JSON list of C-alpha atoms in Angstrom, two decimals:
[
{"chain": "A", "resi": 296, "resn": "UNK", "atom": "CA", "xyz": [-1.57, 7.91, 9.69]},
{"chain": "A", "resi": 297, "resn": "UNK", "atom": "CA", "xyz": [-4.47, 7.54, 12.29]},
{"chain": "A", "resi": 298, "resn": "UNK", "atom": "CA", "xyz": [-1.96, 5.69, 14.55]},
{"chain": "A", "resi": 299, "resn": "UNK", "atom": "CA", "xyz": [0.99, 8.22, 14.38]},
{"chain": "A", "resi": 300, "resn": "UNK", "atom": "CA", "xyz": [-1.26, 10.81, 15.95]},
{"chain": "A", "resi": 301, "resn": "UNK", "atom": "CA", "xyz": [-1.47, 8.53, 19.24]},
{"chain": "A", "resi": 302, "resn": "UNK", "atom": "CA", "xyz": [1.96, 7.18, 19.38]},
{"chain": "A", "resi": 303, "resn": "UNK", "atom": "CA", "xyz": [3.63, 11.30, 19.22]},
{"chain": "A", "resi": 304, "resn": "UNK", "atom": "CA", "xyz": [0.34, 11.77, 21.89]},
{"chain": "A", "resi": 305, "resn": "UNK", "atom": "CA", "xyz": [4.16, 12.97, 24.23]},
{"chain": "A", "resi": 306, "resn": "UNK", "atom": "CA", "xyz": [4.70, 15.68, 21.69]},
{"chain": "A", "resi": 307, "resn": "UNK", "atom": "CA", "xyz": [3.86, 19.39, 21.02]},
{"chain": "A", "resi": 308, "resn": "UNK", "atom": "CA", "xyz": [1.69, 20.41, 18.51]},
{"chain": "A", "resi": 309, "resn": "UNK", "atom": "CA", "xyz": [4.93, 21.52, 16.01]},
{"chain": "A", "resi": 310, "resn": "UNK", "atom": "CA", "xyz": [6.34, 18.58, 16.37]},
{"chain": "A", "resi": 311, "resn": "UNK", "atom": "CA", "xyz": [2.93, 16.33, 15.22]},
{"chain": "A", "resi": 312, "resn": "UNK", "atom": "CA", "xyz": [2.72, 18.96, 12.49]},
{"chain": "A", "resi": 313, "resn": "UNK", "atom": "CA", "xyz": [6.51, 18.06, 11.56]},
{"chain": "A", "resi": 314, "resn": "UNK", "atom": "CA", "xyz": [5.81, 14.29, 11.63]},
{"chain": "A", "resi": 315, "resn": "UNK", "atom": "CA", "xyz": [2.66, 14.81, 9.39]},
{"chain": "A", "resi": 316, "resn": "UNK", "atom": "CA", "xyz": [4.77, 16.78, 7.33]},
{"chain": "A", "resi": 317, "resn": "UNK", "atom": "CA", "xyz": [7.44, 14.39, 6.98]},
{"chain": "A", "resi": 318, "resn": "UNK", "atom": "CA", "xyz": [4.80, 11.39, 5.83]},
{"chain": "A", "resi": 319, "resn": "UNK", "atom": "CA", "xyz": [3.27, 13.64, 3.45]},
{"chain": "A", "resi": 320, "resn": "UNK", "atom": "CA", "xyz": [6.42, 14.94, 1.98]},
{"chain": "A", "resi": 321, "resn": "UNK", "atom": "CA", "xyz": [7.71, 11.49, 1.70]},
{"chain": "A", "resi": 322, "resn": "UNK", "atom": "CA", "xyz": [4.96, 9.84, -0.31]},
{"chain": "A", "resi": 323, "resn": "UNK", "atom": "CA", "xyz": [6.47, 11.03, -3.51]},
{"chain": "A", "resi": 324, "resn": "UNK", "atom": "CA", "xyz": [9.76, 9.65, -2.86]},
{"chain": "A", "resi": 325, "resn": "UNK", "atom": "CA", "xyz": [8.56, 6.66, -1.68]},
{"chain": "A", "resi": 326, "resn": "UNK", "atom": "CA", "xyz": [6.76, 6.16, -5.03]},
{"chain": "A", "resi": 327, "resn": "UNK", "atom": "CA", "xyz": [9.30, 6.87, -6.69]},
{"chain": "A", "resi": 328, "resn": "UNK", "atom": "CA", "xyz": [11.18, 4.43, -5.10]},
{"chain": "A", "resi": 329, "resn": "UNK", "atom": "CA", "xyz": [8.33, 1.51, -5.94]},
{"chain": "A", "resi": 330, "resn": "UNK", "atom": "CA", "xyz": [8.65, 2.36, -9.35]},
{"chain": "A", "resi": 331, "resn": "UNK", "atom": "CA", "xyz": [12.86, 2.17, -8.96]},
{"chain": "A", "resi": 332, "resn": "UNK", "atom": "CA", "xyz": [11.77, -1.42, -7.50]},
{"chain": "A", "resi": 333, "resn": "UNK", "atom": "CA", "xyz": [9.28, -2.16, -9.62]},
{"chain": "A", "resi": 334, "resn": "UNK", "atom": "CA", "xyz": [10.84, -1.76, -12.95]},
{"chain": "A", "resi": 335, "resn": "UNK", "atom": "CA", "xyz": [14.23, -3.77, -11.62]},
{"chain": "A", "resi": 336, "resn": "UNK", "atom": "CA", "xyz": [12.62, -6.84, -10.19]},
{"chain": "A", "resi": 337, "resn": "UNK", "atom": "CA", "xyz": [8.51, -6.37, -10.91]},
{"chain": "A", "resi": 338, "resn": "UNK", "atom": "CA", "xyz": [6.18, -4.94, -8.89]},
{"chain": "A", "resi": 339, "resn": "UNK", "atom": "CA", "xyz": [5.00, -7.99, -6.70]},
{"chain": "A", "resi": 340, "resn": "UNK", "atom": "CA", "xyz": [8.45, -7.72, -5.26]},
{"chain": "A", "resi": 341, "resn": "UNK", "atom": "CA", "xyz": [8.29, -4.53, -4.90]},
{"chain": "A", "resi": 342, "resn": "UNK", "atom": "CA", "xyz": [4.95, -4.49, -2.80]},
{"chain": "A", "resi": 343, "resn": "UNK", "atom": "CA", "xyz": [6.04, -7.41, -0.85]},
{"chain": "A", "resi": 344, "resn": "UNK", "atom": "CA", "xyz": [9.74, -5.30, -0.01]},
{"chain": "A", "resi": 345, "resn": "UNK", "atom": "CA", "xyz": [7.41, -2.31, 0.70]},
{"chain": "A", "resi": 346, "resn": "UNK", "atom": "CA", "xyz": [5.53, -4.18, 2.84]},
{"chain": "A", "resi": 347, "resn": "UNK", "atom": "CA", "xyz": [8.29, -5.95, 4.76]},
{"chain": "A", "resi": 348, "resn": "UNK", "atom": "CA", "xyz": [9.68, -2.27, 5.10]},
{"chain": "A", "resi": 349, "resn": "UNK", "atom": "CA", "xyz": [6.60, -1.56, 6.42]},
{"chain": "A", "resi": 350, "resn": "UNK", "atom": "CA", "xyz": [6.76, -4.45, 9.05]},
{"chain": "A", "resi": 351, "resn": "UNK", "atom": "CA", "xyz": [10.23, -3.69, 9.93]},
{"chain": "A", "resi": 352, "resn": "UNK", "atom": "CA", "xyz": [9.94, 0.54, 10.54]},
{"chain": "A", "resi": 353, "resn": "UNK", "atom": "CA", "xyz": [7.09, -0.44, 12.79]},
{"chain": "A", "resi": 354, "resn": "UNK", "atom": "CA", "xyz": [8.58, -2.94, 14.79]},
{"chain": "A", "resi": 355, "resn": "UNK", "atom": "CA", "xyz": [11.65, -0.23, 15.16]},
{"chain": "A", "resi": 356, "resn": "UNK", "atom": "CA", "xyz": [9.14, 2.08, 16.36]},
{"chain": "A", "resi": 357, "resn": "UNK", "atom": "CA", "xyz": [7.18, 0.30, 18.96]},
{"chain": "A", "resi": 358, "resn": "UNK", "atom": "CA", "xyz": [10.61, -0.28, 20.41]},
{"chain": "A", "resi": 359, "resn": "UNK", "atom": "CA", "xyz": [11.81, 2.59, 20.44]},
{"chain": "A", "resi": 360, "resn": "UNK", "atom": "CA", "xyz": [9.37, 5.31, 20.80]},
{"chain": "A", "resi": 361, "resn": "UNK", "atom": "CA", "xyz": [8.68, 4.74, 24.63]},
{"chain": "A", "resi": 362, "resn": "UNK", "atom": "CA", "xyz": [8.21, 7.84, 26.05]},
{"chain": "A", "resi": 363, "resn": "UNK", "atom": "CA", "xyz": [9.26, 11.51, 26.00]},
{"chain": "A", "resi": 364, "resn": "UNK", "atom": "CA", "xyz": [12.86, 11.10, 25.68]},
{"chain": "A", "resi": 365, "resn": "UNK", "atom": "CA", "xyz": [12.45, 9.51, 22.63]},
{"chain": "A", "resi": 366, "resn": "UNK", "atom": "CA", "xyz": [10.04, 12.20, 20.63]},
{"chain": "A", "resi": 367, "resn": "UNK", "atom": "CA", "xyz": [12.92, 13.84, 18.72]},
{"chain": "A", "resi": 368, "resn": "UNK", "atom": "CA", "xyz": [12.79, 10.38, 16.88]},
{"chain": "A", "resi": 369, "resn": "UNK", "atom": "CA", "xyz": [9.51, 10.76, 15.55]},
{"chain": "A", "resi": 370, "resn": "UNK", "atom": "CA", "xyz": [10.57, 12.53, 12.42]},
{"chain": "A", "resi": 371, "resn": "UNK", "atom": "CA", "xyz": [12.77, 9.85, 11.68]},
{"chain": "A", "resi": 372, "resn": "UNK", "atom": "CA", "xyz": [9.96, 7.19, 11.92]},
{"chain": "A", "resi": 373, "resn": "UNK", "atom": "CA", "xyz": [7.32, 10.06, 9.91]},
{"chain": "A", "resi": 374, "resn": "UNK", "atom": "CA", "xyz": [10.02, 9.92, 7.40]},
{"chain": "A", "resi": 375, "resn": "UNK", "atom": "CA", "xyz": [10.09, 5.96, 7.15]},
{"chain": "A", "resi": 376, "resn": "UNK", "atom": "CA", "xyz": [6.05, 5.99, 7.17]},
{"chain": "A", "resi": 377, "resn": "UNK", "atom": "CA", "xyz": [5.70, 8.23, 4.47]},
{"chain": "A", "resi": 378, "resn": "UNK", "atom": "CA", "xyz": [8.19, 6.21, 1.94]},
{"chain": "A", "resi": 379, "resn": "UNK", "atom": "CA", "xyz": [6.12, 3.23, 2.94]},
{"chain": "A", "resi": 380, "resn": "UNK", "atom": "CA", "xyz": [2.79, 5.04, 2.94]},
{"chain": "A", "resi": 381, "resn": "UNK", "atom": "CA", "xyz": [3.86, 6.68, -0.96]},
{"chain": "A", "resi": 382, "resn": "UNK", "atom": "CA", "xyz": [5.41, 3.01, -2.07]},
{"chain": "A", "resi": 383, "resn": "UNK", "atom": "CA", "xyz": [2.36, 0.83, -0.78]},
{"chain": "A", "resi": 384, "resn": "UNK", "atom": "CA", "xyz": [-0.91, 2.23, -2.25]},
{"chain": "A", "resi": 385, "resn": "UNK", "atom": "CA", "xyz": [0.68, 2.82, -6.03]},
{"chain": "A", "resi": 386, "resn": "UNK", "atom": "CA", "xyz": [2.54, -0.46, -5.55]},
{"chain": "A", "resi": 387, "resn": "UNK", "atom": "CA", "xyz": [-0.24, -2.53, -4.90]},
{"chain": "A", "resi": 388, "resn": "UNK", "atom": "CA", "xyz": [-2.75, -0.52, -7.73]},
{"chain": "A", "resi": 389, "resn": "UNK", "atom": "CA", "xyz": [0.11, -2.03, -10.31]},
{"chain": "A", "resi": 390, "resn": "UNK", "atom": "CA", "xyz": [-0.14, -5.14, -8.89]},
{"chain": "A", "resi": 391, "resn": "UNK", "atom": "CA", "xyz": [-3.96, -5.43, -9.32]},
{"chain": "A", "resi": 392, "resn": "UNK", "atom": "CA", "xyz": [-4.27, -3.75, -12.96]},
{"chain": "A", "resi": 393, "resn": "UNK", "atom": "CA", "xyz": [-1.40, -5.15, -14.22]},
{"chain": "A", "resi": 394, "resn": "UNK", "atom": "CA", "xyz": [-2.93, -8.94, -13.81]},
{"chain": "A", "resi": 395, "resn": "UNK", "atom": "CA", "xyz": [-6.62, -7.12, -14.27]},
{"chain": "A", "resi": 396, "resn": "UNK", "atom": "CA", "xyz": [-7.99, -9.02, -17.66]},
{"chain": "A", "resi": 397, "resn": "UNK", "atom": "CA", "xyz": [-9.53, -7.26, -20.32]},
{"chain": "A", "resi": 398, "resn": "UNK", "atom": "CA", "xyz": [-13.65, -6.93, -20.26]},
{"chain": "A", "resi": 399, "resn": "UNK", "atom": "CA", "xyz": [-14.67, -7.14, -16.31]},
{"chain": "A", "resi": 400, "resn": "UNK", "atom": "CA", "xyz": [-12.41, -3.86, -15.59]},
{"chain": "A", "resi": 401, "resn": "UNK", "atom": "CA", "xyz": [-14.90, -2.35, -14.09]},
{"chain": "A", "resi": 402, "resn": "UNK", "atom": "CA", "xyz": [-16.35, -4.54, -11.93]},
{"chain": "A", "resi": 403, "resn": "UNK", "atom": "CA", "xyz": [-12.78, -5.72, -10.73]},
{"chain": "A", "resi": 404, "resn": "UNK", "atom": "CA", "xyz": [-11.77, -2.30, -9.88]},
{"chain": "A", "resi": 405, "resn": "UNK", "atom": "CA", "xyz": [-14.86, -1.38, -8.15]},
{"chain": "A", "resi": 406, "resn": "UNK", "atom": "CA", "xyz": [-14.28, -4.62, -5.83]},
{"chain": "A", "resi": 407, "resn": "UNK", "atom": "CA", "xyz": [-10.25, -3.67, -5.44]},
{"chain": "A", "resi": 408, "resn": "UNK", "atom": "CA", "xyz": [-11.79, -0.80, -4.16]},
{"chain": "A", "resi": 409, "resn": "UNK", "atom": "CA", "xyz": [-14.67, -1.96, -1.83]},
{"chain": "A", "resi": 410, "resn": "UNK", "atom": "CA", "xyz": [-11.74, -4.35, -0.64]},
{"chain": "A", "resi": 411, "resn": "UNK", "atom": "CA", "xyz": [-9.17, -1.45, 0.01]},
{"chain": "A", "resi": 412, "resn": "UNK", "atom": "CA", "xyz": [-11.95, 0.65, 2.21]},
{"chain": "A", "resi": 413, "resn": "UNK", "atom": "CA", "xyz": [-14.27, -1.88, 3.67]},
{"chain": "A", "resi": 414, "resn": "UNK", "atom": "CA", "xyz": [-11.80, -3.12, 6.68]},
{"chain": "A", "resi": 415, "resn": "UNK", "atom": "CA", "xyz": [-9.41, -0.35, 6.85]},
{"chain": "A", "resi": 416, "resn": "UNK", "atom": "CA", "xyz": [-11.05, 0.30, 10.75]},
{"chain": "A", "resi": 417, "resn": "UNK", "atom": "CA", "xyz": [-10.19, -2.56, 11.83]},
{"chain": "A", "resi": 418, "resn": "UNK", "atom": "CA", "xyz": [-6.56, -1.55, 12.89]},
{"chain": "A", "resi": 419, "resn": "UNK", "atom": "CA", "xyz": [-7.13, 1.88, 14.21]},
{"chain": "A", "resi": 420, "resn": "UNK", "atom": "CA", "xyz": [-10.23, -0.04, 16.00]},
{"chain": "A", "resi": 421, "resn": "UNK", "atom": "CA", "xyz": [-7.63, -2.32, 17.56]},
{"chain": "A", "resi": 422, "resn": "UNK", "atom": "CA", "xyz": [-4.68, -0.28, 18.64]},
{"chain": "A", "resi": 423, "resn": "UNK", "atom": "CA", "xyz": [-7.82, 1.51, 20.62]},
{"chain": "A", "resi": 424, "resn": "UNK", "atom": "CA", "xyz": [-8.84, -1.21, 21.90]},
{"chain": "A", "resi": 425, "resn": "UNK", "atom": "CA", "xyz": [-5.53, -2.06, 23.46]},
{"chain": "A", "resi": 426, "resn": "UNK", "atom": "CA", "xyz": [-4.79, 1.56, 24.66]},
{"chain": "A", "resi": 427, "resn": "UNK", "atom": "CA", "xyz": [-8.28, 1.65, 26.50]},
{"chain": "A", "resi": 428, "resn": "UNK", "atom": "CA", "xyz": [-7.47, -1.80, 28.02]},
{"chain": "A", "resi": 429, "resn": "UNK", "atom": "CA", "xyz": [-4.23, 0.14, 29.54]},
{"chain": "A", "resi": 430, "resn": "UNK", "atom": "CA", "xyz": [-1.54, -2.18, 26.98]},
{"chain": "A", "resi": 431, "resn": "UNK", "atom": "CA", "xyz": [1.35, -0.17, 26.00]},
{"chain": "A", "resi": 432, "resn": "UNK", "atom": "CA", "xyz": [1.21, 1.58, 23.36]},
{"chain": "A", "resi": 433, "resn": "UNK", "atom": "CA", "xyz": [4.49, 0.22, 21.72]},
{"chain": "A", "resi": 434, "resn": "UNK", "atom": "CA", "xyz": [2.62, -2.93, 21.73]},
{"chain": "A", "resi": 435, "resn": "UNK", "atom": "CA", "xyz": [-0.04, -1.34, 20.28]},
{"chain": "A", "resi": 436, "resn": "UNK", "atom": "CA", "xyz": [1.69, -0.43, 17.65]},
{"chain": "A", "resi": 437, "resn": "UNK", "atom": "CA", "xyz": [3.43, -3.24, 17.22]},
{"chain": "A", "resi": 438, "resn": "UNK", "atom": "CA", "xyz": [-0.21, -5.40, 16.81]},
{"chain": "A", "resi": 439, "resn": "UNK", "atom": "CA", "xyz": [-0.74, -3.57, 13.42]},
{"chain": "A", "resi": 440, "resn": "UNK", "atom": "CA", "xyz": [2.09, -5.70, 12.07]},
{"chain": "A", "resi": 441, "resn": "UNK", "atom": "CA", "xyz": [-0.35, -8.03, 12.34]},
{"chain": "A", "resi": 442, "resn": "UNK", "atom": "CA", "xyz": [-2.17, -6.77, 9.30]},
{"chain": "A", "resi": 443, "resn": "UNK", "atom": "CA", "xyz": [1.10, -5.78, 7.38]},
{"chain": "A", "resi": 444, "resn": "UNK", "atom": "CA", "xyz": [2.17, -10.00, 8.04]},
{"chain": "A", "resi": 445, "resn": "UNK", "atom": "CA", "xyz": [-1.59, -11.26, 6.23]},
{"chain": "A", "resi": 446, "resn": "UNK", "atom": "CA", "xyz": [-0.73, -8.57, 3.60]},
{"chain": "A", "resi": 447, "resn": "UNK", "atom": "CA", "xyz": [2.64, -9.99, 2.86]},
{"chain": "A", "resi": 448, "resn": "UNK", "atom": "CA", "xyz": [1.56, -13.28, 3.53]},
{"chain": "A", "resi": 449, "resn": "UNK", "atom": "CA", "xyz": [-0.80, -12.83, 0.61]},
{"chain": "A", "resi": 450, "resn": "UNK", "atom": "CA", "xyz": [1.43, -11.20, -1.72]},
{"chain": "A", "resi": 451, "resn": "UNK", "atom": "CA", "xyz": [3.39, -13.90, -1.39]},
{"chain": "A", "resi": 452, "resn": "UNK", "atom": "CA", "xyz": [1.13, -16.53, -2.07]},
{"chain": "A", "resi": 453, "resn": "UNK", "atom": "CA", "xyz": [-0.21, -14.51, -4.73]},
{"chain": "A", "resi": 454, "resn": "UNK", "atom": "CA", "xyz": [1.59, -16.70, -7.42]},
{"chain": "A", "resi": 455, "resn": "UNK", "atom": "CA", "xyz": [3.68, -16.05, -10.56]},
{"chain": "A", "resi": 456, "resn": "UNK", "atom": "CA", "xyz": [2.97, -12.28, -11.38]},
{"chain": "A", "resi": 457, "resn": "UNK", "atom": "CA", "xyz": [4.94, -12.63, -14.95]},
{"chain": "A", "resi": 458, "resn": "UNK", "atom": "CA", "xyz": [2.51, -15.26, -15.68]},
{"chain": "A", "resi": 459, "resn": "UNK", "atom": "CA", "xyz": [-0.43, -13.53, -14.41]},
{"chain": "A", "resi": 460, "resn": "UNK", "atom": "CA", "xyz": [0.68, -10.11, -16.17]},
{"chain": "A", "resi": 461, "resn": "UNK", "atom": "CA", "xyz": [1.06, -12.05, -19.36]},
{"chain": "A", "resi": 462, "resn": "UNK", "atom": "CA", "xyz": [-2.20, -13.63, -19.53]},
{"chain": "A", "resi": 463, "resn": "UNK", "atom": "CA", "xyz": [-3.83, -9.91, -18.86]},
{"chain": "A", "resi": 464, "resn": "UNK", "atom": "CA", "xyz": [-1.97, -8.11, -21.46]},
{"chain": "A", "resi": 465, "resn": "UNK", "atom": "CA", "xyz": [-2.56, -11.50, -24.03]},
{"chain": "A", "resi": 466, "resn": "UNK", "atom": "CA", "xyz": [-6.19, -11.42, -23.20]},
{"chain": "A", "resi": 467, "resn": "UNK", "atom": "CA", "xyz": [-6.36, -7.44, -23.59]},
{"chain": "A", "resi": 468, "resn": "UNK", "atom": "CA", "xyz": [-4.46, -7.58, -27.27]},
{"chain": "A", "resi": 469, "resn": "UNK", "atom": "CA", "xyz": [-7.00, -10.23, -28.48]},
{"chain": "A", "resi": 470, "resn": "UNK", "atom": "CA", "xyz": [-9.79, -8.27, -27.43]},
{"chain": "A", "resi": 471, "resn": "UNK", "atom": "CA", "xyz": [-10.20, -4.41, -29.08]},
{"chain": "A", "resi": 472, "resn": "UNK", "atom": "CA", "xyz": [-10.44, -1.37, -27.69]},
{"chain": "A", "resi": 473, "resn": "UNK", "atom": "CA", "xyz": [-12.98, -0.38, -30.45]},
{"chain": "A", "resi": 474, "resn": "UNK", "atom": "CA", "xyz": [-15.38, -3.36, -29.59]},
{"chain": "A", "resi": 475, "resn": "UNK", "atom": "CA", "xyz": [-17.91, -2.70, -26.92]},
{"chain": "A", "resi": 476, "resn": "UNK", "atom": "CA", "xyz": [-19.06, -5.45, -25.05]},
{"chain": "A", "resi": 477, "resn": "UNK", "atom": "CA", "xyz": [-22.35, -5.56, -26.89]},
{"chain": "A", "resi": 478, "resn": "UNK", "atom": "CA", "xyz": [-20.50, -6.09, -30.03]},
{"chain": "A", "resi": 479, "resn": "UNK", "atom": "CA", "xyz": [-21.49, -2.77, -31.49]},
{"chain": "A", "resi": 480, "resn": "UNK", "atom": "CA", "xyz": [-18.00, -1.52, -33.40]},
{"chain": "A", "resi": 481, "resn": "UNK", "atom": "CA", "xyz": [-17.82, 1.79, -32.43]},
{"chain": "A", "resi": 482, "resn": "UNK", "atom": "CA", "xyz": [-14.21, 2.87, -34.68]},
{"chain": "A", "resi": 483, "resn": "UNK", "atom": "CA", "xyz": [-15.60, 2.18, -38.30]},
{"chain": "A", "resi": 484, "resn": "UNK", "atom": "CA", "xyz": [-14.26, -1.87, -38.59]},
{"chain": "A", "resi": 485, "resn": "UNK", "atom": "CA", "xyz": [-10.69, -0.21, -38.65]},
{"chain": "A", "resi": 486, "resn": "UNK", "atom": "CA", "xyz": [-8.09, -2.08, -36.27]},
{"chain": "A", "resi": 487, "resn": "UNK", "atom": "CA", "xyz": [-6.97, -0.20, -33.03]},
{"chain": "A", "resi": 488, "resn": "UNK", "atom": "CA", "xyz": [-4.18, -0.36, -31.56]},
{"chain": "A", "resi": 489, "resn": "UNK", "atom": "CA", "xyz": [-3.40, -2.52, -28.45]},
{"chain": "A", "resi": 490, "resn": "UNK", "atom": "CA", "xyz": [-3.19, -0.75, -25.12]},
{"chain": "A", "resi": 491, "resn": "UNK", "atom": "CA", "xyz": [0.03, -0.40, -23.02]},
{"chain": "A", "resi": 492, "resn": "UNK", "atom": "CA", "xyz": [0.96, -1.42, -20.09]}
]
C-alpha cells in the first residue's frame, strides 16, 4: 500500500482516504475469493491466479494512471489492490502450512515469517529510487511487477502441491498430537485424534 500513496500523489486528501478505503474494504472479499479458488482448483493455483491478478491490475495501472485526468480511476485500481492484497497473504499462509510437516512447525513458521518481512523494502526502496532519478512514475510502478514475476515464477516451480500436501498431512497422522518431541506422553497413552487440515 506504500506505493498507492505516491502514485494518487495528483489527488486530494478524500480521495487517498477513498482509495485506502477501498483496499481495506476489499481484503475480505478478496479472501474470500482465494478460498472460492482455493477449494475449486487448490490453493497453489489460487496464489499463482492471485498473483498474475496482481501482475496484470498493476500493469493496467502504470498505464493508465498518468496524470490528473486520470485520478477518478484510482478507486477502481484501490478496489483491484485490495482483492489482491486480501487474496495474496491468506493464499500464500495455506500454501506454506498446508505442505508444513509435522514436528519442525515452529521453526518453519518462524522462517516463513523472517522470509515474508526481511525484503519487503526492497520494492518501496526501488520505486524511490526511480522517482528520485526523475523516471515516470507509471514505470515505477510498473518495476514492482518485477517482484510479483519471481513470486509467480516460484509458485510455479514450486512443484506438485497435492503431493506435497499429502506427504504433510501423512507425516502429521503418523505422528501424535499427544507426543511431545521429547517423548514424554502427555494424554495418558490414550490415542488422539489426527489434526485437520
Amino acid at each position: 500500500a506504500r506505493f498507492i500513496t505516491t502514485i494518487v500523489s495528483f489527488v486530494s486528501a478524500n480521495e487517498i482516504r477513498i482509495v485506502f478505503l477501498s483496499v481495506l474494504i476489499m481484503g475480505a472479499p478478496g479472501s474470500k475469493l482465494g478460498e472460492v479458488v482455493a477449494l475449486r482448483l487448490d490453493a497453489l493455483v489460487s496464489a499463482k491466479a492471485c498473483t498474475t491478478f496482481f501482475i496484470l491490475s498493476t500493469s493496467l495501472a502504470s498505464a493508465l494512471l498518468t496524470g490528473p485526468r486520470d485520478k477518478q480511476l484510482t478507486p477502481i485500481f484501490g478496489i483491484c489492490w485490495g482483492l489482491a492484497l486480501g487474496w495474496l497473504h491468506p493464499m500464500h499462509s495455506t500454501l506454506f502450512i498446508a505442505i508444513t510437516p509435522a514436528g519442525p512447525e515452529t521453526e518453519l513458521m518462524s522462517v516463513y515469517l523472517f522470509c515474508g518481512q526481511v525484503l519487503s523494502w526492497l520494492p518501496p526502496l526501488l520505486f524511490t529510487i526511480l522517482n528520485e532519478m526523475g523516471v515516470s512514475m507509471s514505470i515505477g510502478l510498473a518495476s514492482l511487477n518485477v517482484f510479483f514475476t519471481i513470486g509467480l515464477v516460484c509458485l510455479h516451480n514450486m512443484g506438485n502441491y497435492n503431493v506435497a500436501r499429502d506427504q504433510a498431512r501423512l507425516r502429521r497422522d503418523l505422528v501424535p498430537s499427544d507426543v511431545h518431541t521429547d517423548g514424554s506422553d502427555t494424554n495418558g497413552g490414550e490415542e488422539s485424534l489426527p489434526p485437520i487440515l
